[in-house]
Short mmCIF file of N, CA and C in Angstrom, two decimals:
data_model
loop_
_atom_site.label_atom_id
_atom_site.label_comp_id
_atom_site.label_asym_id
_atom_site.label_seq_id
_atom_site.Cartn_x
_atom_site.Cartn_y
_atom_site.Cartn_z
N MET A 1 0.86 -1.18 0.00
CA MET A 1 0.00 0.00 0.00
C MET A 1 0.90 1.24 0.00
N LYS A 2 0.59 2.18 -0.86
CA LYS A 2 1.35 3.43 -0.97
C LYS A 2 0.64 4.54 -0.23
N GLU A 3 1.37 5.61 0.05
CA GLU A 3 0.77 6.78 0.68
C GLU A 3 0.73 7.93 -0.32
N PHE A 4 -0.38 8.67 -0.29
CA PHE A 4 -0.58 9.79 -1.20
C PHE A 4 -1.04 11.00 -0.40
N ILE A 5 -0.72 12.17 -0.92
CA ILE A 5 -1.25 13.42 -0.38
C ILE A 5 -2.22 13.98 -1.41
N LEU A 6 -3.39 14.39 -0.94
CA LEU A 6 -4.38 15.04 -1.79
C LEU A 6 -4.36 16.51 -1.38
N ILE A 7 -3.94 17.37 -2.28
CA ILE A 7 -3.73 18.79 -2.00
C ILE A 7 -4.89 19.58 -2.57
N PHE A 8 -5.56 20.33 -1.71
CA PHE A 8 -6.72 21.12 -2.12
C PHE A 8 -6.28 22.52 -2.53
N ARG A 9 -6.60 22.88 -3.75
CA ARG A 9 -6.29 24.23 -4.26
C ARG A 9 -7.60 24.94 -4.56
N HIS A 10 -7.77 26.10 -3.91
CA HIS A 10 -8.99 26.86 -4.11
C HIS A 10 -8.78 28.30 -3.66
N GLU A 11 -9.69 29.15 -4.07
CA GLU A 11 -9.66 30.55 -3.68
C GLU A 11 -10.06 30.68 -2.21
N ASN A 12 -9.53 31.68 -1.53
CA ASN A 12 -9.91 31.97 -0.16
C ASN A 12 -11.38 32.39 -0.14
N ALA A 13 -12.21 31.60 0.54
CA ALA A 13 -13.66 31.87 0.57
C ALA A 13 -14.07 32.74 1.74
N ASN A 14 -13.14 33.08 2.63
CA ASN A 14 -13.48 33.91 3.78
C ASN A 14 -14.12 35.22 3.33
N GLY A 15 -15.29 35.52 3.88
CA GLY A 15 -16.00 36.74 3.53
C GLY A 15 -16.76 36.66 2.22
N LYS A 16 -16.65 35.54 1.50
CA LYS A 16 -17.32 35.39 0.21
C LYS A 16 -18.48 34.42 0.27
N VAL A 17 -18.55 33.65 1.33
CA VAL A 17 -19.66 32.72 1.51
C VAL A 17 -20.24 32.94 2.91
N SER A 18 -21.48 32.57 3.08
CA SER A 18 -22.15 32.74 4.37
C SER A 18 -21.61 31.72 5.36
N PRO A 19 -21.77 32.01 6.66
CA PRO A 19 -21.38 31.02 7.67
C PRO A 19 -22.12 29.69 7.48
N GLU A 20 -23.37 29.75 7.03
CA GLU A 20 -24.14 28.53 6.79
C GLU A 20 -23.53 27.72 5.64
N GLN A 21 -23.11 28.42 4.58
CA GLN A 21 -22.46 27.72 3.46
C GLN A 21 -21.16 27.07 3.91
N MET A 22 -20.39 27.80 4.72
CA MET A 22 -19.12 27.27 5.21
C MET A 22 -19.36 26.06 6.10
N GLN A 23 -20.38 26.13 6.95
CA GLN A 23 -20.71 25.01 7.83
C GLN A 23 -21.12 23.79 7.01
N GLN A 24 -21.91 24.00 5.97
CA GLN A 24 -22.33 22.91 5.11
C GLN A 24 -21.12 22.27 4.42
N TRP A 25 -20.19 23.10 3.93
CA TRP A 25 -18.99 22.57 3.29
C TRP A 25 -18.17 21.75 4.28
N MET A 26 -18.03 22.24 5.51
CA MET A 26 -17.26 21.52 6.53
C MET A 26 -17.92 20.18 6.85
N LYS A 27 -19.24 20.14 6.89
CA LYS A 27 -19.97 18.88 7.13
C LYS A 27 -19.69 17.90 5.99
N GLN A 28 -19.75 18.37 4.76
CA GLN A 28 -19.48 17.52 3.60
C GLN A 28 -18.04 17.01 3.63
N GLN A 29 -17.11 17.88 4.00
CA GLN A 29 -15.71 17.48 4.06
C GLN A 29 -15.51 16.38 5.10
N LYS A 30 -16.13 16.55 6.28
CA LYS A 30 -16.02 15.54 7.33
C LYS A 30 -16.62 14.21 6.86
N GLU A 31 -17.76 14.24 6.21
CA GLU A 31 -18.37 13.02 5.70
C GLU A 31 -17.48 12.33 4.68
N TRP A 32 -16.85 13.12 3.82
CA TRP A 32 -15.94 12.57 2.80
C TRP A 32 -14.74 11.90 3.47
N VAL A 33 -14.12 12.60 4.44
CA VAL A 33 -12.98 12.03 5.15
C VAL A 33 -13.40 10.77 5.91
N ASP A 34 -14.56 10.82 6.56
CA ASP A 34 -15.06 9.65 7.29
C ASP A 34 -15.24 8.45 6.37
N SER A 35 -15.66 8.69 5.12
CA SER A 35 -15.84 7.57 4.18
C SER A 35 -14.50 6.93 3.82
N ILE A 36 -13.43 7.72 3.76
CA ILE A 36 -12.10 7.18 3.50
C ILE A 36 -11.60 6.44 4.74
N ALA A 37 -11.82 7.03 5.92
CA ALA A 37 -11.41 6.42 7.18
C ALA A 37 -12.11 5.07 7.39
N ALA A 38 -13.36 4.97 6.97
CA ALA A 38 -14.11 3.72 7.12
C ALA A 38 -13.46 2.57 6.35
N GLN A 39 -12.68 2.92 5.33
CA GLN A 39 -11.96 1.91 4.55
C GLN A 39 -10.54 1.69 5.07
N ASN A 40 -10.24 2.33 6.22
CA ASN A 40 -8.92 2.26 6.84
C ASN A 40 -7.83 2.79 5.90
N LYS A 41 -8.16 3.85 5.15
CA LYS A 41 -7.19 4.41 4.21
C LYS A 41 -6.87 5.87 4.50
N PHE A 42 -7.46 6.44 5.53
CA PHE A 42 -7.18 7.83 5.91
C PHE A 42 -6.00 7.84 6.88
N ILE A 43 -5.03 8.71 6.62
CA ILE A 43 -3.87 8.85 7.50
C ILE A 43 -3.98 10.12 8.33
N GLY A 44 -4.26 11.25 7.68
CA GLY A 44 -4.35 12.51 8.40
C GLY A 44 -4.60 13.66 7.44
N GLY A 45 -4.59 14.87 7.98
CA GLY A 45 -4.75 16.04 7.14
C GLY A 45 -5.36 17.19 7.91
N THR A 46 -5.42 18.34 7.25
CA THR A 46 -5.96 19.54 7.87
C THR A 46 -6.18 20.62 6.82
N GLY A 47 -6.92 21.63 7.21
CA GLY A 47 -7.04 22.83 6.40
C GLY A 47 -5.91 23.78 6.75
N LEU A 48 -5.65 24.72 5.89
CA LEU A 48 -4.62 25.72 6.13
C LEU A 48 -5.24 27.10 6.08
N LEU A 49 -4.89 27.95 7.05
CA LEU A 49 -5.44 29.29 7.10
C LEU A 49 -4.79 30.20 6.06
N PHE A 50 -5.58 31.10 5.53
CA PHE A 50 -5.07 32.09 4.59
C PHE A 50 -4.54 33.32 5.34
N ASP A 51 -5.11 33.59 6.53
CA ASP A 51 -4.71 34.76 7.31
C ASP A 51 -3.26 34.67 7.72
N ASP A 52 -2.55 35.78 7.63
CA ASP A 52 -1.15 35.90 8.05
C ASP A 52 -0.20 34.98 7.30
N ALA A 53 -0.58 34.50 6.12
CA ALA A 53 0.31 33.66 5.33
C ALA A 53 1.48 34.50 4.80
N LYS A 54 2.63 33.88 4.69
CA LYS A 54 3.84 34.53 4.18
C LYS A 54 4.46 33.65 3.11
N VAL A 55 5.17 34.28 2.20
CA VAL A 55 5.94 33.57 1.18
C VAL A 55 7.38 34.05 1.30
N VAL A 56 8.31 33.11 1.36
CA VAL A 56 9.73 33.43 1.39
C VAL A 56 10.31 32.96 0.06
N ASP A 57 10.89 33.89 -0.71
CA ASP A 57 11.42 33.51 -2.02
C ASP A 57 12.89 33.12 -1.92
N HIS A 58 13.48 32.78 -3.08
CA HIS A 58 14.86 32.29 -3.10
C HIS A 58 15.87 33.34 -2.65
N ASN A 59 15.47 34.63 -2.68
CA ASN A 59 16.34 35.70 -2.17
C ASN A 59 16.09 35.99 -0.70
N LYS A 60 15.28 35.14 -0.07
CA LYS A 60 14.90 35.25 1.34
C LYS A 60 14.05 36.49 1.62
N MET A 61 13.41 37.03 0.57
CA MET A 61 12.48 38.13 0.75
C MET A 61 11.15 37.56 1.22
N VAL A 62 10.59 38.16 2.26
CA VAL A 62 9.32 37.72 2.81
C VAL A 62 8.22 38.66 2.36
N THR A 63 7.16 38.09 1.78
CA THR A 63 6.02 38.89 1.36
C THR A 63 4.76 38.28 1.95
N ASN A 64 3.72 39.11 2.04
CA ASN A 64 2.43 38.58 2.44
C ASN A 64 1.96 37.66 1.33
N GLY A 65 1.42 36.57 1.68
CA GLY A 65 1.02 35.62 0.66
C GLY A 65 -0.16 34.84 1.17
N PRO A 66 -0.49 33.84 0.49
CA PRO A 66 0.24 33.14 -0.55
C PRO A 66 -0.16 33.53 -1.96
N PHE A 67 -0.82 34.63 -2.15
CA PHE A 67 -1.53 34.87 -3.39
C PHE A 67 -0.71 35.25 -4.60
N GLY A 68 0.10 36.26 -4.56
CA GLY A 68 0.87 36.64 -5.73
C GLY A 68 -0.03 36.88 -6.92
N ASP A 69 0.30 36.27 -8.04
CA ASP A 69 -0.46 36.47 -9.27
C ASP A 69 -1.51 35.40 -9.51
N ILE A 70 -1.71 34.50 -8.56
CA ILE A 70 -2.67 33.43 -8.78
C ILE A 70 -3.94 33.68 -7.99
N LYS A 71 -5.03 33.11 -8.48
CA LYS A 71 -6.32 33.29 -7.84
C LYS A 71 -6.56 32.23 -6.77
N GLU A 72 -6.04 31.04 -6.98
CA GLU A 72 -6.25 29.97 -6.02
C GLU A 72 -4.91 29.60 -5.39
N THR A 73 -4.99 28.97 -4.22
CA THR A 73 -3.78 28.57 -3.52
C THR A 73 -4.05 27.35 -2.67
N LEU A 74 -3.07 26.88 -1.97
CA LEU A 74 -3.19 25.70 -1.14
C LEU A 74 -4.10 25.97 0.04
N GLY A 75 -5.21 25.23 0.12
CA GLY A 75 -6.18 25.44 1.19
C GLY A 75 -6.17 24.35 2.23
N GLY A 76 -5.52 23.22 1.96
CA GLY A 76 -5.46 22.12 2.91
C GLY A 76 -5.04 20.85 2.20
N TYR A 77 -5.00 19.77 2.98
CA TYR A 77 -4.57 18.49 2.41
C TYR A 77 -5.06 17.35 3.29
N VAL A 78 -5.09 16.16 2.71
CA VAL A 78 -5.24 14.93 3.48
C VAL A 78 -4.21 13.94 2.94
N THR A 79 -3.80 13.03 3.80
CA THR A 79 -2.94 11.94 3.37
C THR A 79 -3.73 10.65 3.51
N ILE A 80 -3.56 9.79 2.51
CA ILE A 80 -4.33 8.55 2.44
C ILE A 80 -3.43 7.39 2.03
N ARG A 81 -3.96 6.19 2.20
CA ARG A 81 -3.33 4.98 1.67
C ARG A 81 -4.13 4.55 0.44
N ALA A 82 -3.42 4.13 -0.58
CA ALA A 82 -4.08 3.64 -1.79
C ALA A 82 -3.13 2.69 -2.50
N GLU A 83 -3.69 1.81 -3.30
CA GLU A 83 -2.87 0.87 -4.07
C GLU A 83 -2.14 1.56 -5.22
N SER A 84 -2.74 2.66 -5.74
CA SER A 84 -2.16 3.31 -6.92
C SER A 84 -2.61 4.78 -6.97
N ALA A 85 -1.97 5.53 -7.86
CA ALA A 85 -2.37 6.92 -8.07
C ALA A 85 -3.80 6.98 -8.60
N ASN A 86 -4.19 5.99 -9.38
CA ASN A 86 -5.56 5.97 -9.90
C ASN A 86 -6.58 5.80 -8.78
N GLU A 87 -6.28 4.92 -7.83
CA GLU A 87 -7.20 4.75 -6.70
C GLU A 87 -7.26 6.04 -5.88
N ALA A 88 -6.09 6.68 -5.66
CA ALA A 88 -6.06 7.94 -4.91
C ALA A 88 -6.87 9.01 -5.64
N ALA A 89 -6.78 9.03 -6.97
CA ALA A 89 -7.55 10.00 -7.76
C ALA A 89 -9.05 9.75 -7.64
N GLU A 90 -9.44 8.49 -7.50
CA GLU A 90 -10.86 8.18 -7.30
C GLU A 90 -11.34 8.75 -5.97
N PHE A 91 -10.51 8.66 -4.91
CA PHE A 91 -10.86 9.31 -3.64
C PHE A 91 -10.98 10.82 -3.85
N ALA A 92 -10.03 11.40 -4.58
CA ALA A 92 -10.02 12.85 -4.81
C ALA A 92 -11.29 13.32 -5.51
N LYS A 93 -11.83 12.51 -6.40
CA LYS A 93 -13.05 12.88 -7.12
C LYS A 93 -14.22 13.14 -6.19
N GLY A 94 -14.20 12.54 -5.00
CA GLY A 94 -15.28 12.72 -4.04
C GLY A 94 -15.14 13.95 -3.15
N SER A 95 -14.05 14.68 -3.29
CA SER A 95 -13.81 15.83 -2.41
C SER A 95 -14.81 16.96 -2.67
N PRO A 96 -15.42 17.48 -1.60
CA PRO A 96 -16.34 18.61 -1.74
C PRO A 96 -15.64 19.88 -2.26
N VAL A 97 -14.34 19.93 -2.16
CA VAL A 97 -13.59 21.09 -2.68
C VAL A 97 -13.91 21.29 -4.16
N LEU A 98 -14.15 20.20 -4.86
CA LEU A 98 -14.38 20.27 -6.30
C LEU A 98 -15.72 20.91 -6.68
N GLN A 99 -16.54 21.25 -5.69
CA GLN A 99 -17.80 21.94 -5.99
C GLN A 99 -17.56 23.36 -6.47
N GLY A 100 -16.43 23.93 -6.13
CA GLY A 100 -16.11 25.30 -6.55
C GLY A 100 -15.47 25.32 -7.92
N GLU A 101 -15.98 26.16 -8.78
CA GLU A 101 -15.43 26.27 -10.13
C GLU A 101 -13.96 26.67 -10.06
N GLY A 102 -13.13 25.94 -10.79
CA GLY A 102 -11.70 26.22 -10.82
C GLY A 102 -10.92 25.55 -9.70
N ASN A 103 -11.60 24.97 -8.71
CA ASN A 103 -10.90 24.30 -7.62
C ASN A 103 -10.35 22.96 -8.10
N THR A 104 -9.25 22.55 -7.49
CA THR A 104 -8.63 21.29 -7.88
C THR A 104 -8.17 20.51 -6.65
N VAL A 105 -7.97 19.22 -6.85
CA VAL A 105 -7.32 18.36 -5.86
C VAL A 105 -6.15 17.71 -6.58
N GLU A 106 -4.95 18.02 -6.13
CA GLU A 106 -3.74 17.45 -6.71
C GLU A 106 -3.40 16.17 -5.96
N VAL A 107 -3.08 15.11 -6.69
CA VAL A 107 -2.76 13.81 -6.10
C VAL A 107 -1.27 13.56 -6.31
N ARG A 108 -0.54 13.37 -5.20
CA ARG A 108 0.90 13.11 -5.28
C ARG A 108 1.28 11.97 -4.36
N GLN A 109 2.11 11.05 -4.86
CA GLN A 109 2.59 9.98 -4.01
C GLN A 109 3.63 10.53 -3.05
N ILE A 110 3.60 10.05 -1.81
CA ILE A 110 4.56 10.46 -0.80
C ILE A 110 5.75 9.50 -0.84
N VAL A 111 6.94 10.05 -0.87
CA VAL A 111 8.16 9.23 -0.87
C VAL A 111 8.34 8.65 0.53
N THR A 112 8.53 7.36 0.59
CA THR A 112 8.81 6.71 1.87
C THR A 112 10.20 6.09 1.78
N HIS A 113 10.94 6.18 2.86
CA HIS A 113 12.32 5.67 2.87
C HIS A 113 12.41 4.43 3.72
#
């Protein structure tokens, strides 16, 4: 069994959706994660805050971020167990993050030593 990270990329929704919409999304996210955990394939994960984010570039310059010239950014991740990248992608297809236009879930295998 391999380990994969599912990376959620989406626009910062703070102030753009109602608290009820955010609560509904969080409920859907929990149900989705619970469905993976029920198969004993969930390892861990969390959301990432947009507030007070910083970007440090190769010149060690620190800027407020993570936005720059892009509209969407890393909003969170989960790590899972799967037999293949295709199986991990099937889990990713169920993510509520994909309800937002332009949102994506990136699937990457984790290197284990």
